[in-house]
């Protein structure tokens, strides 16, 4: 299954990965602008607010190489599906967080489940046919990721009055869409080659 867009015939799974990355960026940026206010509401301070982002990024940095190794054993599709499910579970957990430690735990778990970048890149590199197609896909990847990151705060602003918990539950819809899209459009590695 390859589709034509611009000059490149690209496998549908690659578009699924790109859309997955865009929706993940959007989902994270929906919650992130409201997170500091919720932390303060729970009794946290500026140090706690900064630790929310730092913890997620630190765990992501540590777990990304592990995700790459696990994908070699489990397969990219399985690991990406696990990541999408985990992100949904984390958003549910964040929506029920009633304390700073609970929220910090959720952000730590989020760092784990967002660590699928090497798996996504591996899928793209395997599926791309030739240098021209890879160049096209990598350019599109940057555009789509940036678009998601830009759309997130706009959506957050539109729904901010509903509160942090509502936004986390709303992001669960995005996680569900991501999961279903990956189930339908991604092929197993043995079918890619």
mmCIF file of N, CA, C and O in Angstrom, residues 50-51 55 61 101-102 193:
data_model
loop_
_atom_site.group_PDB
_atom_site.id
_atom_site.type_symbol
_atom_site.label_atom_id
_atom_site.label_comp_id
_atom_site.label_asym_id
_atom_site.label_seq_id
_atom_site.Cartn_x
_atom_site.Cartn_y
_atom_site.Cartn_z
ATOM 1 N N UNK A 50 8.736 23.070 37.227
ATOM 2 C CA UNK A 50 9.863 22.783 36.334
ATOM 3 C C UNK A 50 10.251 21.314 36.380
ATOM 4 O O UNK A 50 10.670 20.740 35.382
ATOM 5 N N UNK A 51 10.085 20.679 37.536
ATOM 6 C CA UNK A 51 10.422 19.254 37.631
ATOM 7 C C UNK A 51 9.467 18.383 36.824
ATOM 8 O O UNK A 51 9.839 17.294 36.387
ATOM 9 N N UNK A 55 11.437 15.922 34.497
ATOM 10 C CA UNK A 55 11.308 14.489 34.761
ATOM 11 C C UNK A 55 10.874 13.746 33.505
ATOM 12 O O UNK A 55 11.458 12.723 33.142
ATOM 13 N N UNK A 61 14.694 10.553 27.632
ATOM 14 C CA UNK A 61 16.075 10.434 27.161
ATOM 15 C C UNK A 61 16.668 9.074 27.540
ATOM 16 O O UNK A 61 17.367 8.444 26.749
ATOM 17 N N UNK A 101 2.630 14.367 43.909
ATOM 18 C CA UNK A 101 3.334 13.111 43.631
ATOM 19 C C UNK A 101 2.627 12.240 42.588
ATOM 20 O O UNK A 101 3.281 11.608 41.752
ATOM 21 N N UNK A 102 1.314 12.221 42.619
ATOM 22 C CA UNK A 102 0.564 11.441 41.630
ATOM 23 C C UNK A 102 0.772 12.009 40.219
ATOM 24 O O UNK A 102 0.957 11.263 39.260
ATOM 25 N N UNK A 193 9.831 -5.642 4.239
ATOM 26 C CA UNK A 193 10.977 -5.823 3.368
ATOM 27 C C UNK A 193 10.736 -6.417 2.061
ATOM 28 O O UNK A 193 9.867 -6.817 1.477
#
